[in-house]
mmCIF file of C-alpha atoms and ligand atoms in Angstrom:
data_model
loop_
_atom_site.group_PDB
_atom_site.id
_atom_site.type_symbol
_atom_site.label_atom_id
_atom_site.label_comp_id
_atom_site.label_asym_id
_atom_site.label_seq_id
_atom_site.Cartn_x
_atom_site.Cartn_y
_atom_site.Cartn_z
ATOM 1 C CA UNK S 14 127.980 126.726 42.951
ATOM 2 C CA UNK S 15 129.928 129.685 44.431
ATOM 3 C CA UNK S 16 131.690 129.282 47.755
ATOM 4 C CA UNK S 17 130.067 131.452 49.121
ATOM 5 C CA UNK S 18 127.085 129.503 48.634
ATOM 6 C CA UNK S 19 127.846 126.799 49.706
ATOM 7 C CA UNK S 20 129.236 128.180 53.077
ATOM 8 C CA UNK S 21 125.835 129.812 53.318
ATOM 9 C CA UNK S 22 124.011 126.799 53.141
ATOM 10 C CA UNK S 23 126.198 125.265 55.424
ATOM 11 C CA UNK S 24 125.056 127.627 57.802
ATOM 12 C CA UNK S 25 121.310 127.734 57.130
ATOM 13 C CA UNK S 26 121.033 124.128 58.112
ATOM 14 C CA UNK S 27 123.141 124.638 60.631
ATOM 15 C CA UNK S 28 120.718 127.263 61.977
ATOM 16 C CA UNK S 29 117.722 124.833 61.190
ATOM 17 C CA UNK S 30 119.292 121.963 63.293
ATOM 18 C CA UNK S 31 119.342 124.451 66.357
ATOM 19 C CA UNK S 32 115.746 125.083 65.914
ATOM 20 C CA UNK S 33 114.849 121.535 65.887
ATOM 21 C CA UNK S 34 116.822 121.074 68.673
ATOM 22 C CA UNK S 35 115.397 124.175 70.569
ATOM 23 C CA UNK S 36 111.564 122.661 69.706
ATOM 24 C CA UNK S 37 112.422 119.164 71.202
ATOM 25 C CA UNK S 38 113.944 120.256 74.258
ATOM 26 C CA UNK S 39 111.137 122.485 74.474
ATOM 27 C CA UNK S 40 108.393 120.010 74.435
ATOM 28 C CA UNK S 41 110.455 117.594 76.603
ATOM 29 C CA UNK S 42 110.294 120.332 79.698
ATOM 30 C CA UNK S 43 106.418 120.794 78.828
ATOM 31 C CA UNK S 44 105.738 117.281 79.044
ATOM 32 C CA UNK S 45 107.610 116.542 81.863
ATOM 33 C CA UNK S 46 106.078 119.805 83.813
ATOM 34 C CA UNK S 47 103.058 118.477 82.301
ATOM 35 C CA UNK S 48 103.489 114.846 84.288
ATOM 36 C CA UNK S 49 104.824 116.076 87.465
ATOM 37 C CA UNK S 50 104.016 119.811 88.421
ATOM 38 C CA UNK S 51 100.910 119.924 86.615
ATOM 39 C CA UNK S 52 99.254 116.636 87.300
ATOM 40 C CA UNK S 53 96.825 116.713 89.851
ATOM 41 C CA UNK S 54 96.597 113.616 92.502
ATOM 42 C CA UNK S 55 94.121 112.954 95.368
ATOM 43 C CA UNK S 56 94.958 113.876 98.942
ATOM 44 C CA UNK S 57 94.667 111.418 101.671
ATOM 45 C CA UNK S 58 92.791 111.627 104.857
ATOM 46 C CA UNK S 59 94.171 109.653 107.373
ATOM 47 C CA UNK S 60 93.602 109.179 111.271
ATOM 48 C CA UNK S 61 96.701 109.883 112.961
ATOM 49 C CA UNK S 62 95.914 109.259 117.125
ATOM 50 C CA UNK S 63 92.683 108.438 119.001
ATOM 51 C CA UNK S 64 92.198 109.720 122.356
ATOM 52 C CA UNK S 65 89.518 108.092 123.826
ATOM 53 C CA UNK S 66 87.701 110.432 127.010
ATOM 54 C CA UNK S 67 84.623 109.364 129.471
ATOM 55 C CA UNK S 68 84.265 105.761 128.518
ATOM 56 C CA UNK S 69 81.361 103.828 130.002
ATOM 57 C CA UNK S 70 80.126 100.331 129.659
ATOM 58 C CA UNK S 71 78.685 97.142 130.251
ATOM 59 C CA UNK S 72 79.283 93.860 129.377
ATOM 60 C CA UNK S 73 76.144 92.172 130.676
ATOM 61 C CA UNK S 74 74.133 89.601 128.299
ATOM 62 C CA UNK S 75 71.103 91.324 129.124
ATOM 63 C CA UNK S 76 71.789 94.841 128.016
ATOM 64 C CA UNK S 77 75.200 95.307 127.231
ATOM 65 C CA UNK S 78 76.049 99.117 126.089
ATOM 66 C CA UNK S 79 79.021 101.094 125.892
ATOM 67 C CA UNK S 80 79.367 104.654 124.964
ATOM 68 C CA UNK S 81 82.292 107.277 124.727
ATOM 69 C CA UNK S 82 84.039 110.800 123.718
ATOM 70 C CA UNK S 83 86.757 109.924 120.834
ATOM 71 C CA UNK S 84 88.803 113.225 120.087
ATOM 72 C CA UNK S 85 90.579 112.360 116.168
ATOM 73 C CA UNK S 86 93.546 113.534 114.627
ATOM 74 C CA UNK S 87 93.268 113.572 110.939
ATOM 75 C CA UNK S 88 95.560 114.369 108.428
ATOM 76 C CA UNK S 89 94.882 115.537 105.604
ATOM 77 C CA UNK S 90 98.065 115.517 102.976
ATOM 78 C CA UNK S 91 98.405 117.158 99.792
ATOM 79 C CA UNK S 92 100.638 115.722 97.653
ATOM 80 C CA UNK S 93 100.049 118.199 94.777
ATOM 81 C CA UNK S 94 102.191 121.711 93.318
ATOM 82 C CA UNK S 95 98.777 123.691 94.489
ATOM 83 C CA UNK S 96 96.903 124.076 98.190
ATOM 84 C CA UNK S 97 93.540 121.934 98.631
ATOM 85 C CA UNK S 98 91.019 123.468 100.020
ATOM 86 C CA UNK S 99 88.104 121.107 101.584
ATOM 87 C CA UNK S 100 84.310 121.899 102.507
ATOM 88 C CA UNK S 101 82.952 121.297 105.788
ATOM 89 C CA UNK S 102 82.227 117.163 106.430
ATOM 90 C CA UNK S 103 81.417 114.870 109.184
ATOM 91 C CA UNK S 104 83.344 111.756 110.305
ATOM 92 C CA UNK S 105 81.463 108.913 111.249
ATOM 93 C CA UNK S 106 82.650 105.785 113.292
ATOM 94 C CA UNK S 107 80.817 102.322 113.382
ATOM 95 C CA UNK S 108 81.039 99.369 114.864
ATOM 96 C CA UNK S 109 79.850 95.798 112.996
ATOM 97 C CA UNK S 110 78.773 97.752 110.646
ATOM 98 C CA UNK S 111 76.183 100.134 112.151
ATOM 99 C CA UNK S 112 77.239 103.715 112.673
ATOM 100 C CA UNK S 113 77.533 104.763 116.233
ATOM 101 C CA UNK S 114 78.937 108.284 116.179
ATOM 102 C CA UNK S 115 79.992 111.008 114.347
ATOM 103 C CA UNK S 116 82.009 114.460 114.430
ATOM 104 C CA UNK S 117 82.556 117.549 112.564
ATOM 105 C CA UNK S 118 85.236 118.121 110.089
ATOM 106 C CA UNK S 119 85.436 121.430 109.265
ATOM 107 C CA UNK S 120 86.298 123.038 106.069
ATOM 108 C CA UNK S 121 90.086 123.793 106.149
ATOM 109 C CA UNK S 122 93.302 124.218 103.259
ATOM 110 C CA UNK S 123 95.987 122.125 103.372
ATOM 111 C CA UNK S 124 98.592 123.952 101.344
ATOM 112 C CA UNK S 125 100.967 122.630 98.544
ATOM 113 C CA UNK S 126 102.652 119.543 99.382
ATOM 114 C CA UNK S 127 101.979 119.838 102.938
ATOM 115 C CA UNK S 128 99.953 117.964 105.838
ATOM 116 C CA UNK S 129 96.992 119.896 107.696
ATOM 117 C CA UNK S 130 96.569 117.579 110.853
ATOM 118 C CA UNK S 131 92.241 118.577 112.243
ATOM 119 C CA UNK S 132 91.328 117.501 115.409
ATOM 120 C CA UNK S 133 87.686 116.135 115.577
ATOM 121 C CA UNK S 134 85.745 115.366 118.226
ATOM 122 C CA UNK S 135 83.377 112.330 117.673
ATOM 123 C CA UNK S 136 80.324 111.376 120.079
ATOM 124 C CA UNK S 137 80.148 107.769 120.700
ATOM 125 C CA UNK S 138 77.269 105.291 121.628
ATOM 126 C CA UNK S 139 76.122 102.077 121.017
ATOM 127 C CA UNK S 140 72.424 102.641 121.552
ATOM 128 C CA UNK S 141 71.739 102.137 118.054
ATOM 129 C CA UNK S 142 73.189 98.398 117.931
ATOM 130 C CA UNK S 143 70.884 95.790 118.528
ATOM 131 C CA UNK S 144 72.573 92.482 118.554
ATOM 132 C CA UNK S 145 73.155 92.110 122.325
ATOM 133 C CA UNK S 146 75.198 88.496 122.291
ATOM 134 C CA UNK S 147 77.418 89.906 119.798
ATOM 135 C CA UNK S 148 78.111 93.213 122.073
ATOM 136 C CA UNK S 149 78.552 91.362 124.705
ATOM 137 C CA UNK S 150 80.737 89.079 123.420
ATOM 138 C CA UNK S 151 83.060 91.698 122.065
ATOM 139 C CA UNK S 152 82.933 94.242 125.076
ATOM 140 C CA UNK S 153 83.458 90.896 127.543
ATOM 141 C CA UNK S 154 86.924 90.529 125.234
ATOM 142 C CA UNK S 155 88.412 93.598 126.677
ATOM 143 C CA UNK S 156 88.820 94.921 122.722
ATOM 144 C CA UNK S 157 86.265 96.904 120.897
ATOM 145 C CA UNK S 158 86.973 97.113 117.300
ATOM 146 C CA UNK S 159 85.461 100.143 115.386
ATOM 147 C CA UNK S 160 86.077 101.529 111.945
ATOM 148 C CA UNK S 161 86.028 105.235 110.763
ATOM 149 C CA UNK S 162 85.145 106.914 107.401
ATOM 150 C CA UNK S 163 84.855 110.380 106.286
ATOM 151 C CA UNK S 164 84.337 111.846 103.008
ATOM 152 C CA UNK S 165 86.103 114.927 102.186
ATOM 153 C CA UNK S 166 85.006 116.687 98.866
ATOM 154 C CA UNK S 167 87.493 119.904 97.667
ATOM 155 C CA UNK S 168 88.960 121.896 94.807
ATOM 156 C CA UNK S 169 93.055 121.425 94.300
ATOM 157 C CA UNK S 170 94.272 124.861 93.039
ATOM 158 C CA UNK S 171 97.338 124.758 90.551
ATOM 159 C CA UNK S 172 99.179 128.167 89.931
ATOM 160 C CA UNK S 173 96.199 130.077 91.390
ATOM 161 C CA UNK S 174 94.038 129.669 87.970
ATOM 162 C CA UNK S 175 93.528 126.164 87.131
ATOM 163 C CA UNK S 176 90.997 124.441 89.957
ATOM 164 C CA UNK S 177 89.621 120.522 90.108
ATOM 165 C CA UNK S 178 87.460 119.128 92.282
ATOM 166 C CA UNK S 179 88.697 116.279 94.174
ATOM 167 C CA UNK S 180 87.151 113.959 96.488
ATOM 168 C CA UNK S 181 88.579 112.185 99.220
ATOM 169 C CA UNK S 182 88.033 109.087 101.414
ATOM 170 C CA UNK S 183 89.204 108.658 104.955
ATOM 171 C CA UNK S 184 88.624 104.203 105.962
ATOM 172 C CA UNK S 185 90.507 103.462 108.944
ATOM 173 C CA UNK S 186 89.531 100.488 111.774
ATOM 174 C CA UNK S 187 91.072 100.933 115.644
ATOM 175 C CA UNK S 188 90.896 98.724 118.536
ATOM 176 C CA UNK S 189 90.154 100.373 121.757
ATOM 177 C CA UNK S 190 91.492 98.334 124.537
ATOM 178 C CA UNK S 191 88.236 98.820 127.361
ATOM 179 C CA UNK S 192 90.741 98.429 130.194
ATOM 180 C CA UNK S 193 93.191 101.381 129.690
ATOM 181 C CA UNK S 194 90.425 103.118 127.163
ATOM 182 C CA UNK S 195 93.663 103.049 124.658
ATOM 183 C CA UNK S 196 93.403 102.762 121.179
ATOM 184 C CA UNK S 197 95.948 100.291 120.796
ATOM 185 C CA UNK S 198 95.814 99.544 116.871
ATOM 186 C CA UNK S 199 95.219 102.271 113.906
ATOM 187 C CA UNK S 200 95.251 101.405 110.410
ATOM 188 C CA UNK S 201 93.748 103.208 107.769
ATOM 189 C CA UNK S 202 93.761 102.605 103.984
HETATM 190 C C1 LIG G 312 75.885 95.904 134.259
HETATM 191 O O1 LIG G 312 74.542 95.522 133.964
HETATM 192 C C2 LIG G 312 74.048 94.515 134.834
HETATM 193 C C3 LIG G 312 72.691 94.049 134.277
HETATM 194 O O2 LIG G 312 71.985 95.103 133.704
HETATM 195 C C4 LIG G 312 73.961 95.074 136.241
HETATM 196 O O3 LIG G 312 73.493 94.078 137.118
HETATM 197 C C5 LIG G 312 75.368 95.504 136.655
HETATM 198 O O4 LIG G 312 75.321 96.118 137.905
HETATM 199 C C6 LIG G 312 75.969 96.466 135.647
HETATM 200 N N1 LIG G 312 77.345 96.716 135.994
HETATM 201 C C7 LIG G 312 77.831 97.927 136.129
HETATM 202 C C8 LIG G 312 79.285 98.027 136.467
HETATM 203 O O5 LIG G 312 77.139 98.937 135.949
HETATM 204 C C1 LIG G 313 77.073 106.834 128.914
HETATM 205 O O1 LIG G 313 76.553 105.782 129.725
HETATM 206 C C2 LIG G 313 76.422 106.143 131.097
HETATM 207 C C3 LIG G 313 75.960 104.909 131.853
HETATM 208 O O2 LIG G 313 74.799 104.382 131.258
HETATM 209 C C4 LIG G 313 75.434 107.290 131.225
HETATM 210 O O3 LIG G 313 75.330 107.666 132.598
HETATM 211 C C5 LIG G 313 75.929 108.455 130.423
HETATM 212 O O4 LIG G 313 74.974 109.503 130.436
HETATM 213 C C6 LIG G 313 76.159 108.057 128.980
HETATM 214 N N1 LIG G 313 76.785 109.143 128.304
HETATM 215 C C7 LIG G 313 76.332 109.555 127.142
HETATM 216 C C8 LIG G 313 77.080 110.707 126.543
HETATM 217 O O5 LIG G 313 75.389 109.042 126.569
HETATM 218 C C1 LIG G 314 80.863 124.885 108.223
HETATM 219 O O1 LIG G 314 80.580 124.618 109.579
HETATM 220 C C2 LIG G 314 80.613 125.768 110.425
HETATM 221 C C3 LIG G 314 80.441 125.310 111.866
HETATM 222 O O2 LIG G 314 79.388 124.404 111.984
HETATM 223 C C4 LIG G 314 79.523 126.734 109.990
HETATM 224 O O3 LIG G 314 79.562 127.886 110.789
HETATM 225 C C5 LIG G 314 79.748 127.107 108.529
HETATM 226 O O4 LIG G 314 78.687 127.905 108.070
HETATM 227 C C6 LIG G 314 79.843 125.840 107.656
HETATM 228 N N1 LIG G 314 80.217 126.242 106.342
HETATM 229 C C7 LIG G 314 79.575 125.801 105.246
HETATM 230 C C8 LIG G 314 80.073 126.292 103.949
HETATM 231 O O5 LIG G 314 78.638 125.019 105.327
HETATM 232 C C1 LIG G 315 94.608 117.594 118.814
HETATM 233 O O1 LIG G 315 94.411 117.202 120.144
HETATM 234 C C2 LIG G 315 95.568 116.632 120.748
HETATM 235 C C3 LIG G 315 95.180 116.117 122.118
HETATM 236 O O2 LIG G 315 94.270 116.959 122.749
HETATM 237 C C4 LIG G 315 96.640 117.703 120.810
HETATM 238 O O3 LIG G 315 97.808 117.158 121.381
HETATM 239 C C5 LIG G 315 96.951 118.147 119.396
HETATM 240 O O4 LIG G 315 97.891 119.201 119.422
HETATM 241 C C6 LIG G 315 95.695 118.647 118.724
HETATM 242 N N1 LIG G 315 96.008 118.916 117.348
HETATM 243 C C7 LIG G 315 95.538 119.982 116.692
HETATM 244 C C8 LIG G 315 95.933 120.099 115.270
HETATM 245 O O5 LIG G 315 94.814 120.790 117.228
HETATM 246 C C1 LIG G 316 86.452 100.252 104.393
HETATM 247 O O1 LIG G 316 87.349 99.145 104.304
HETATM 248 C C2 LIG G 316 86.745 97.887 104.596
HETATM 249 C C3 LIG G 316 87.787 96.818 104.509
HETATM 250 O O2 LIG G 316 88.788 97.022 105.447
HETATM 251 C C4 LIG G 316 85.645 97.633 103.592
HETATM 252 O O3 LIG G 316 85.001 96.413 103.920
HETATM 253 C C5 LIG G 316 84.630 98.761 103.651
HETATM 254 O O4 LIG G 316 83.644 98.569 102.662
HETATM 255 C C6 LIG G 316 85.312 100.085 103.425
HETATM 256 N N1 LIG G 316 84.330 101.149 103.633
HETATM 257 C C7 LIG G 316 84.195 102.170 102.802
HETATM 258 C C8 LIG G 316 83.154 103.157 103.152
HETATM 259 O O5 LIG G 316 84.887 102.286 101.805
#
């Protein structure tokens, strides 16, 4: 073999071990766009305050009641590289189980990797509850535990062309303390 040759082949695999070397590093910035920009996670609706307006009720065995105005702030965060954008829903609230209220959650977009905070006002009353001892007992406590879900179905856009729909649930439980008409505890899943 000539020198020159050899020097040539040197050079060719030389060459070939750059390519390789482009390739790989290549595919190691797709996949790792691939696991973080591109992947696409569920947003979270959350309640963030509870004011609680023109609270009313009655602790009496006989025909205990109560019945109120709760104005919500939900957040709603996106986590993802893409804005959310969510349909029109309705919050509920119940208490032991039976639903007692609700609200409207209008359709909104929360944009990339932000938090869209919605106020919603929810109409409250326990007319709908039948156990009377049980109402009674709680509302003569001074606490009235209720829960809140929502269901928030949207599309997460990623760099304006690729859309999925997402759904979303909101669970959260508060204590409103009858007294002060305070929600004192909010915890939501
Ligand atoms: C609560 O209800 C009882 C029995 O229905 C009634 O006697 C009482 O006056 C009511 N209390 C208030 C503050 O409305
Ligand atoms: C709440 O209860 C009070 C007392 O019974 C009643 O006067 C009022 O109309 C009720 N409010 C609503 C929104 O139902
Ligand atoms: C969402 O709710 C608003 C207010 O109630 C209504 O005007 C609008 O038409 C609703 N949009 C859809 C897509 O249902
Ligand atoms: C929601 O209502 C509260 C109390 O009225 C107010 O402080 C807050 O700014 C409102 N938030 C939005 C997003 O409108
Ligand atoms: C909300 O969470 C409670 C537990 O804290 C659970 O029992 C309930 O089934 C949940 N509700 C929904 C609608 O997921």
């Amino acid at each position: 073999m000539l020198e020159s040759e050899k020097f040539k082949n040197m050079q060719n695999r030389k060459c070939y071990a750059y390519i390789i070397a482009g390739v790989v590093f290549q595919t190691i910035i797709i996949l790792v766009f691939a696991l973080t920009v591109m992947r696409i996670k569920t947003p979270s609706v959350r309640l963030r305050a509870v004011t609680v307006q023109n609270l009313h009720y009655n602790a009496s065995a006989t025909s205990p009641y109560f019945n109120m105005t709760l104005i919500a702030e939900i957040a709603v965060k996106n986590k993802n590289f893409g804005h959310f954008r969510f349909d029109n829903s309705t919050a509920s609230v119940t208490y032991g189980g039976t639903t007692v209220g609700d609200g409207e959650l209008l359709k909104g977009r929360t944009s990339a990797r932000k938090t869209k905070r919605v106020n919603v006002t929810m109409d409250v009353s326990s007319n709908g509850f039948s156990d009377s001892t049980e109402l009674s007992n709680e509302l003569n406590s001074g606490i009235l535990r209720l829960s809140s879900q929502a269901n928030l179905r949207g599309k997460v856009t990623l760099m304006k062309v690729m859309k999925k729909r997402k759904t979303t649930k909101m669970n959260c439980t508060m204590s409103v303390d009858l007294d002060s008409s305070i929600v004192q505890i909010l915890n939501c899943k």
